[in-house]
Coordinates of C-alpha atoms in Angstrom, one line a residue:
X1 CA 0.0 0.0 0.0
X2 CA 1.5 3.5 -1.2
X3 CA 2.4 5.8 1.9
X4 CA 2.0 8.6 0.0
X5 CA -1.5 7.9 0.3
X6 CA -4.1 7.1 2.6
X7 CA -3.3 8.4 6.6
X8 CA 0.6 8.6 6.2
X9 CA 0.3 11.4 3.6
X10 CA -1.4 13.7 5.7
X11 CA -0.4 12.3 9.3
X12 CA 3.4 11.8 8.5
X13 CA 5.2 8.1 7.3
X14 CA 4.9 6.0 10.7
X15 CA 2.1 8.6 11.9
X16 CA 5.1 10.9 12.1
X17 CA 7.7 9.2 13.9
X18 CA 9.8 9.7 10.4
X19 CA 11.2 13.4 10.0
X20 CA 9.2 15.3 6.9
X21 CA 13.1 16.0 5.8
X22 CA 13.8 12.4 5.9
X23 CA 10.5 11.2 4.1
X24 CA 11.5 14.4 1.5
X25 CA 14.6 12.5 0.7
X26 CA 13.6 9.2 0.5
X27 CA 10.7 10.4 -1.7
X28 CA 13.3 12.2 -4.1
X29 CA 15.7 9.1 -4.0
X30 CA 12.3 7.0 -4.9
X31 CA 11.4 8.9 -7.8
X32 CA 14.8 9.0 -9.0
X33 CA 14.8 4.9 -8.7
X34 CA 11.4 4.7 -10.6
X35 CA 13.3 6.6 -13.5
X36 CA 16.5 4.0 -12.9
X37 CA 18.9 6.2 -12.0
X38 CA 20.2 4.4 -8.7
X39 CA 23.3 6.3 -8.2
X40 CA 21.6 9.8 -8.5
X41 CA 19.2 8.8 -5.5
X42 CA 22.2 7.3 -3.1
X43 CA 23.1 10.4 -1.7
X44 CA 19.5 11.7 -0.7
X45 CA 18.9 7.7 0.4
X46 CA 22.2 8.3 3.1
X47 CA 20.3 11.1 4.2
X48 CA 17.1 9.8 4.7
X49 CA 18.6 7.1 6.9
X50 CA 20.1 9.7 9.5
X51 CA 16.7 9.4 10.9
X52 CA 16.6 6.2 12.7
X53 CA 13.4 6.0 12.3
X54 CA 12.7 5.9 8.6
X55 CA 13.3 1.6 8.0
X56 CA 11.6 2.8 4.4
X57 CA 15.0 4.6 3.4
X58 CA 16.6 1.2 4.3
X59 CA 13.8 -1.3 2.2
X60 CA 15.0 1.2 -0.5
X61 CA 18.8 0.6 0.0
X62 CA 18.7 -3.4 0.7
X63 CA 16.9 -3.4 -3.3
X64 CA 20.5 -1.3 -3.9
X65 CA 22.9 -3.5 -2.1
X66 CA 25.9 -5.0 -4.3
X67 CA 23.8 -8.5 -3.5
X68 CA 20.8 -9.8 -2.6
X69 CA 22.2 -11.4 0.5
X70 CA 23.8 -8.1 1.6
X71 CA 20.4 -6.7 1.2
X72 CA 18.5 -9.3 3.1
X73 CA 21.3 -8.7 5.9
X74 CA 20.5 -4.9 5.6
X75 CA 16.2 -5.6 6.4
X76 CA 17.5 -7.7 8.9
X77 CA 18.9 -5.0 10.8
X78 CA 16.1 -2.3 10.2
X79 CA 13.4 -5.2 11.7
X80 CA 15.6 -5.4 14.7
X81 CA 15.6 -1.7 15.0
X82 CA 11.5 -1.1 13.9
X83 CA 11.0 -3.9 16.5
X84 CA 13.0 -1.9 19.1
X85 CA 11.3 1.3 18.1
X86 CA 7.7 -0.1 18.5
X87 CA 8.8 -1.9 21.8
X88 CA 9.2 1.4 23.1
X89 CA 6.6 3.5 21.8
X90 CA 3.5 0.5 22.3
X91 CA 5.2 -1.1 25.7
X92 CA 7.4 -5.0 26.0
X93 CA 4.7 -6.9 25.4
X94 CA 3.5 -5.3 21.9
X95 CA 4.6 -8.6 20.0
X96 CA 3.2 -10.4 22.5
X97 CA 0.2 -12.8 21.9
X98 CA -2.3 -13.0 24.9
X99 CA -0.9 -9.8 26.9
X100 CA -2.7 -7.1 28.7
X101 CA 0.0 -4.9 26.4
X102 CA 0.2 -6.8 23.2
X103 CA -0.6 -5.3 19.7
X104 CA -0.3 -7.9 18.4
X105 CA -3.6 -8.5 15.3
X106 CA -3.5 -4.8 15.5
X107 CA -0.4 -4.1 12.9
X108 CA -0.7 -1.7 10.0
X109 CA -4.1 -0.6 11.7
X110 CA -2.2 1.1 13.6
X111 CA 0.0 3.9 11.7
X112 CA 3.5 3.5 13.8
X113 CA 3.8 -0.6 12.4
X114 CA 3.5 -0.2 8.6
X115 CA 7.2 0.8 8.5
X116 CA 8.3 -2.2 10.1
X117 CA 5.8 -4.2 8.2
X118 CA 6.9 -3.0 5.0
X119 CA 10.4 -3.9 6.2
X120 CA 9.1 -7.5 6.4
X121 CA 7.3 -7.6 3.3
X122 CA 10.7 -6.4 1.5
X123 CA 12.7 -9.1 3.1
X124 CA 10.0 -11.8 2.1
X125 CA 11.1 -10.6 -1.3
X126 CA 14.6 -10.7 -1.6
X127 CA 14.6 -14.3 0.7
X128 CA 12.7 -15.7 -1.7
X129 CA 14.5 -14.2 -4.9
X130 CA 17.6 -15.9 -3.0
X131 CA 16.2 -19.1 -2.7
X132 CA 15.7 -18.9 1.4
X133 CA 12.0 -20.1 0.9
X134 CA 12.2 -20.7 4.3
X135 CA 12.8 -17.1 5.9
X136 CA 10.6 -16.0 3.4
X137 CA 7.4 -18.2 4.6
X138 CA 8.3 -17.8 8.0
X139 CA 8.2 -13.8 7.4
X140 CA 5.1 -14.0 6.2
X141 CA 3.4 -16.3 9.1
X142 CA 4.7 -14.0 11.1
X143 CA 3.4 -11.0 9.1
X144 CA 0.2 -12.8 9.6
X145 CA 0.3 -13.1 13.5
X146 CA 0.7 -9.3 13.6
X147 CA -2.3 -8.7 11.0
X148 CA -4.1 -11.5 10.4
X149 CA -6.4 -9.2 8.0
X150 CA -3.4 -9.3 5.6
X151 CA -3.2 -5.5 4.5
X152 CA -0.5 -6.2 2.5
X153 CA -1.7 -8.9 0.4
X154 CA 1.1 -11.7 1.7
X155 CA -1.8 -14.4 1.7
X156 CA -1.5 -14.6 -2.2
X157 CA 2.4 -15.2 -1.7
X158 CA 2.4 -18.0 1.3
X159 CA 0.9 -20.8 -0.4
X160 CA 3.4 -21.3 -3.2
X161 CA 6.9 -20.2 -0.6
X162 CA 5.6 -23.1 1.3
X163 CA 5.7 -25.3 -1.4
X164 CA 8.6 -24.3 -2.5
X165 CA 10.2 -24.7 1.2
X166 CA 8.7 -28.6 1.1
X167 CA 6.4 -28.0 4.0
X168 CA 3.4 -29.5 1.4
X169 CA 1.1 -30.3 4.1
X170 CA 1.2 -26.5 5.8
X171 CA 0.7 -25.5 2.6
X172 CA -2.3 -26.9 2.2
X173 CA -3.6 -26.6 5.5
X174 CA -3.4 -22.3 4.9
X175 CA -5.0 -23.0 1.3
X176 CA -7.9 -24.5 3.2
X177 CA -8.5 -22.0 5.6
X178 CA -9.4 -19.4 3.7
X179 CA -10.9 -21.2 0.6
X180 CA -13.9 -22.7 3.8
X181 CA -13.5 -19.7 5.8
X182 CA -17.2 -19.4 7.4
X183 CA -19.0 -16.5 5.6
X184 CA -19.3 -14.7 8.9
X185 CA -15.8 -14.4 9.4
X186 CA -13.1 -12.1 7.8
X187 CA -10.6 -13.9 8.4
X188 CA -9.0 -17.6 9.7
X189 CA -7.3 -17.6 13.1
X190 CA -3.5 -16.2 12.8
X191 CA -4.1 -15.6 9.1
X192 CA -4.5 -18.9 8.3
X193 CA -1.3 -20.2 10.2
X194 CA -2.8 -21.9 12.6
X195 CA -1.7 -25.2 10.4
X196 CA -4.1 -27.7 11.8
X197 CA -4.0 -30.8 9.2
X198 CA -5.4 -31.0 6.1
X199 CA -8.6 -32.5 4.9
X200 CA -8.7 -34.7 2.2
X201 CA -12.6 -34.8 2.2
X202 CA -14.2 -34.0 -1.2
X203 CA -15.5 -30.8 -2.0
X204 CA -19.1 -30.2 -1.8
X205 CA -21.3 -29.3 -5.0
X206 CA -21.1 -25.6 -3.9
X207 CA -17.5 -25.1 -3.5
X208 CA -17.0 -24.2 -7.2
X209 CA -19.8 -21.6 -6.9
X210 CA -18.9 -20.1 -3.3
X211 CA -15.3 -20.1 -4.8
X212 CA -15.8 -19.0 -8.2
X213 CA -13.9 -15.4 -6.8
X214 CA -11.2 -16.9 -4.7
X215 CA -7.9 -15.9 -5.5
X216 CA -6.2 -17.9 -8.3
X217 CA -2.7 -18.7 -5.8
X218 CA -4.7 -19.8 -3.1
X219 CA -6.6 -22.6 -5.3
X220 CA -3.8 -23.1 -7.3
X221 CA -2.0 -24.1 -4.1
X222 CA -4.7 -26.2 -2.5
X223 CA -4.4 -28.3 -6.0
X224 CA -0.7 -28.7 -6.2
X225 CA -0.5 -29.6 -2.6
X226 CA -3.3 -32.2 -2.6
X227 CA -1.8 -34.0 -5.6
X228 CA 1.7 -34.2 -3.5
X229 CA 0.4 -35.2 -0.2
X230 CA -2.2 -37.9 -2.0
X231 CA -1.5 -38.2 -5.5
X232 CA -4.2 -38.2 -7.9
X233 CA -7.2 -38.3 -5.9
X234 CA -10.4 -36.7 -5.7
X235 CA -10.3 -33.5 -4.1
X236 CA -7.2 -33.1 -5.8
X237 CA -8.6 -32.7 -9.2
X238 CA -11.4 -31.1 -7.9
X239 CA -9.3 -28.1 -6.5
X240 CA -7.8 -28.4 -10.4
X241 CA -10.9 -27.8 -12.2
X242 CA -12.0 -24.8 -9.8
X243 CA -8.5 -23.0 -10.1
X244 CA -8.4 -23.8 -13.8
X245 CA -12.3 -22.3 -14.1
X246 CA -11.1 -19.4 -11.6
X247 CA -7.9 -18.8 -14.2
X248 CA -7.7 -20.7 -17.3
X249 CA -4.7 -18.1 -17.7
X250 CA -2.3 -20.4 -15.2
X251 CA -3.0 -23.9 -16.4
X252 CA -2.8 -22.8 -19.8
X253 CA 0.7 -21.7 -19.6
X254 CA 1.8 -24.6 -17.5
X255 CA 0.2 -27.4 -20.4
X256 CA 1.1 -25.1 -23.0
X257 CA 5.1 -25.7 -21.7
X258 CA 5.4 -22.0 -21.8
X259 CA 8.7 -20.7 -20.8
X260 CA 8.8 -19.5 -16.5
X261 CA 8.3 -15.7 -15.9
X262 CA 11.6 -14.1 -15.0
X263 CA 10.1 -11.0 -12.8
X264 CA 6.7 -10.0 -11.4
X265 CA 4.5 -8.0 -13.3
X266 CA 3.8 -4.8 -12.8
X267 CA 0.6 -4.0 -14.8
X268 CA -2.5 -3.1 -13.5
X269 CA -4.4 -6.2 -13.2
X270 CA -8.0 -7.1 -12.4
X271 CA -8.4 -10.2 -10.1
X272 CA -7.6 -13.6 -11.1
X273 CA -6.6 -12.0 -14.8
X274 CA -3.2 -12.6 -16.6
X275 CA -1.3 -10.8 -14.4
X276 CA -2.2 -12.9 -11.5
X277 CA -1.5 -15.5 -13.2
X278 CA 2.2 -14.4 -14.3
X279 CA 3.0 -13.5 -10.8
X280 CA 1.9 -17.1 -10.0
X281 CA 3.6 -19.1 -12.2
X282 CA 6.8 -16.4 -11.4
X283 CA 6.6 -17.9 -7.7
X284 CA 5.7 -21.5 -8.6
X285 CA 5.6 -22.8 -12.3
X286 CA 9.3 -24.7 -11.9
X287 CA 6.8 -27.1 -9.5
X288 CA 4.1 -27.8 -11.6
X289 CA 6.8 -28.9 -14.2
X290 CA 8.0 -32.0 -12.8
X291 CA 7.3 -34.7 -15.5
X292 CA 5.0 -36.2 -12.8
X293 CA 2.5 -33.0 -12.2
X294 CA 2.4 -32.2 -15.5
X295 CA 0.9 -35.9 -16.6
X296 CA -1.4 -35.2 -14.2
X297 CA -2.4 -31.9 -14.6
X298 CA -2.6 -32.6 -18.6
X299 CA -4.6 -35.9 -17.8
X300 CA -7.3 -34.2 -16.4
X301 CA -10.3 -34.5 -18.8
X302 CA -12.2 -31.8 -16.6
X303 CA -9.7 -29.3 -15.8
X304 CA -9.0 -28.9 -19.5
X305 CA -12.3 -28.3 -20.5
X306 CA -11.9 -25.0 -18.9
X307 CA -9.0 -24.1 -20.6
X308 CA -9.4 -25.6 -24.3
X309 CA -10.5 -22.6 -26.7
X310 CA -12.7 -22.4 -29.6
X311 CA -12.8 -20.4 -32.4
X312 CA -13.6 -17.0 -32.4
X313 CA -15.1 -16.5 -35.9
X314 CA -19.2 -17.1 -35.4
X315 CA -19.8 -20.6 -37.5
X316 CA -16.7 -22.1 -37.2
X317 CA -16.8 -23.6 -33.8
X318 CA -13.4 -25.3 -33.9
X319 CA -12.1 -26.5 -31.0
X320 CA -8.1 -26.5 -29.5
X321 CA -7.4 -30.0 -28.7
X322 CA -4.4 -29.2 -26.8
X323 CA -3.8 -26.0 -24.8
X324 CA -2.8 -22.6 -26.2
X325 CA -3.3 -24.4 -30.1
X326 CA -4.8 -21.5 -31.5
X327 CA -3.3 -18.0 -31.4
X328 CA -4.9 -15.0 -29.1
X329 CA -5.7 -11.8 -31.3
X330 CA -2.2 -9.4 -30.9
X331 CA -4.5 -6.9 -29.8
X332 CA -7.2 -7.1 -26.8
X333 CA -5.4 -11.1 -26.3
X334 CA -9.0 -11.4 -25.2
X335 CA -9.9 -13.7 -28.2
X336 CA -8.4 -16.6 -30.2
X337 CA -8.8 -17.9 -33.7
X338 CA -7.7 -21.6 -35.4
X339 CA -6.3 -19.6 -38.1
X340 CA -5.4 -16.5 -40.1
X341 CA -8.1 -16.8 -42.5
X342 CA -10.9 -16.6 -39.6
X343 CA -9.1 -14.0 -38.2
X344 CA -8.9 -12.2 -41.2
X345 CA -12.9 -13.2 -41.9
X346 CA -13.8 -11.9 -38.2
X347 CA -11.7 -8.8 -38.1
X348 CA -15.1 -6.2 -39.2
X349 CA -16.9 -7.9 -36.6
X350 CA -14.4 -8.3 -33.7
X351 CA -12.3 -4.5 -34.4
X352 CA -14.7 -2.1 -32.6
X353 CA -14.3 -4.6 -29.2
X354 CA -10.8 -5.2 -29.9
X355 CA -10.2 -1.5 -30.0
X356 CA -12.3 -0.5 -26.9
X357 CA -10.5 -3.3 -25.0
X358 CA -6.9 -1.5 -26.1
X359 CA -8.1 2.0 -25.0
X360 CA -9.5 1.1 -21.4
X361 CA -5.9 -0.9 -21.2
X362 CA -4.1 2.0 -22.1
X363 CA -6.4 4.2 -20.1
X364 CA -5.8 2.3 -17.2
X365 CA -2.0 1.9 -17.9
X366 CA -1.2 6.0 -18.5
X367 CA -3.5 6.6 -15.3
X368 CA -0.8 4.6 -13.0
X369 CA 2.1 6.2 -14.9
X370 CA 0.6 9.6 -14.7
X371 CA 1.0 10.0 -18.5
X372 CA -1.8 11.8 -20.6
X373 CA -4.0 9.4 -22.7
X374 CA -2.5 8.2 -25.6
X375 CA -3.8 8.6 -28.9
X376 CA -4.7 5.7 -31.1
X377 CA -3.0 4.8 -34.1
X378 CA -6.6 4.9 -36.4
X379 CA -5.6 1.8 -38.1
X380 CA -8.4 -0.9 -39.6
X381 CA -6.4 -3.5 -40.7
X382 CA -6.2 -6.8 -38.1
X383 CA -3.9 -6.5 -35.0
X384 CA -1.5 -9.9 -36.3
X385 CA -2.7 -13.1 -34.0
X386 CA 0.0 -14.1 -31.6
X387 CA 0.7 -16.1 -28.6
X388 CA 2.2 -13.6 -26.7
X389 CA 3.0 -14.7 -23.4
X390 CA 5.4 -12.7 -22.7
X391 CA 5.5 -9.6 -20.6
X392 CA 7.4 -7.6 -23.7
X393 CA 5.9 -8.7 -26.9
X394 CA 4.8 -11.6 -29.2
X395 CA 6.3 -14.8 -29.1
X396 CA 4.2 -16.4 -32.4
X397 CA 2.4 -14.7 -35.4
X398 CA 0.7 -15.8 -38.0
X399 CA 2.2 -14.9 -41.9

């Protein structure tokens, strides 16, 4: 969540334990960051980090650091010293669960922890970039503890650092509760770290519905896991078919053999839309790739029928057979075609959506960036069909 808005943009970073000269020059050394030009923004981080206080300045510096371990190392030492800060300011027993003094299910709520919790956010980051999967889940659970409402999203992260730390069956048991979290209640105990074991029960008939909304990691997760605590059982491949309903976009890319994201995403995204799913596979694809999840995930008659494609043209009604057959449209990638002829043949029918779809994303894109609107190009002939699955440009065209 951006400090420069919401409460801390009016009441001060931390609720104003950070000096407005120190936040001034970690906001200029940000800028100058966003516009990659790290060595410009050095000298106004070093003095934003005469304040003690501001562990932001220091998240900044550890993504600077010579290495990633240096930087971890760096996070380390500004938890230690946000934890020290927030001992004094809340009382010894702030982190403390079950005391008359404890905070603790009360962090970023209040506005003196979201330093300290973006500190631990940032080193869940860099652990897991440097393969310490577990310091990065651990992070997390305990990111949890503090605010088991998950302000800053961590939930969508846990299930696949797990996994990737081997702890399958913790995975799971967090996938589970908060895909059957009651419907009067926000959120599981401890953020879903509680870790009581998993239930391999089959789903009911109303899981797919209730869950049609549920975050694409979360099921993804409670999928992978089932198939390596059990193998291929039921609930297993039910949890398949409901992710791969929830976000064809994932299972596609996994079938379709397509090459592992190399960095998060940065789009906007809506939920459980392509960008979800590349910052998924980014944490998790290498798993799903063992010759032995594959088979399975491929085997599955009714998780493919979610993902299988037909034809875009009207009256042609051909069908993929095997995932990402047919090529997307090169410009809204909302629709596919089996060839270039029915693209060609559809291209009256399909340009006015397919140029509506472009605007809003470049609406939505220059409204993040703070850039003006761009113009369009005016152009009728047929944006070129392509695969495109990567974050930079097309991968496969037709001729």
């Amino acid at each position: 969540m951006d400090k420069r808005m919401g409460a801390e943009s009016f009441m001060g970073v931390g609720g104003g334990t950070v000096s407005e000269e120190s936040a001034r020059n970690l906001r200029i050394a940000e800028d100058l960051c966003r516009k990659r030009k790290p060595k410009q923004a050095l000298p106004y981080l070093f003095k934003a980090m005469e304040d003690p206080n501001n562990l932001d300045a220091i998240v900044q510096m550890a993504f600077l650091m010579p290495t990633m371990n240096e930087g971890v190392q760096l996070l380390e030492e500004g938890a230690a010293r946000g934890r020290a800060h927030l001992i004094r300011v809340f009382g010894p027993d702030c982190f403390e669960d079950d005391r008359a003094g404890s905070r603790v299910g009360q962090f970023w709520g209040l506005l003196e922890t979201r330093p300290y919790m973006r500190v631990l956010q940032a080193i869940v980051r860099l652990a897991f970039e440097i393969k310490d999967y577990q310091k990065s889940a651990n992070t997390i659970i305990e990111m949890l503890r503090l605010c088991p409402g998950d302000n800053l999203g961590q939930r969508f992260w846990l299930g696949s650092v797990l996994l990737q730390a081997g702890r399958t069956a913790d995975a799971l048991s967090f996938a589970q509760a908060w895909l059957h979290l009651p419907r009067h209640v926000d959120w599981p105990p401890r953020g879903g770290c509680a870790f009581e074991p998993p239930s391999k029960t089959p789903l009911s008939a109303r899981f797919a519905e209730e869950n049609k909304y549920a975050p694409c990691s979360i099921l993804y997760t409670a999928a992978l896991a089932s198939y390596k605590l059990w193998g291929d059982c039921e609930i297993a491949r039910q949890y398949l078919s409901v992710s791969a309903k929830t976000n064809p976009h994932i299972l596609v890319r996994i079938l379709a053999r397509v090459e592992q994201p190399k960095t998060l995403n940065n789009l906007p995204r809506s939920p459980n839309g392509p960008e979800e799913a590349h910052d998924y596979l980014w944490l998790t694809q290498n798993l799903w790739m063992a010759p032995d999840v594959w088979e399975w995930a491929n085997n599955d008659a009714g998780a493919k029928a979610h993902i299988l494609k037909t034809c875009a043209r009207e009256g042609c009604n051909t069908r993929e057979v095997r995932a990402a057959e047919f090529k997307r449209c090169g410009g809204c990638k909302e629709v596919v075609y089996c060839g270039a002829a029915c693209q060609k043949e559809d291209w009256q029918a399909h340009k006015k959506s397919c140029k509506e779809h472009q605007r809003h994303k470049e609406f939505v894109k220059a409204m993040m960036a703070g850039r003006p609107m761009p113009r369009s190009d005016g152009g009728d002939g047929p944006i070129v069909a392509s695969a495109d699955f990567t974050p930079n440009g097309i991968t496969t065209t037709f001729h």
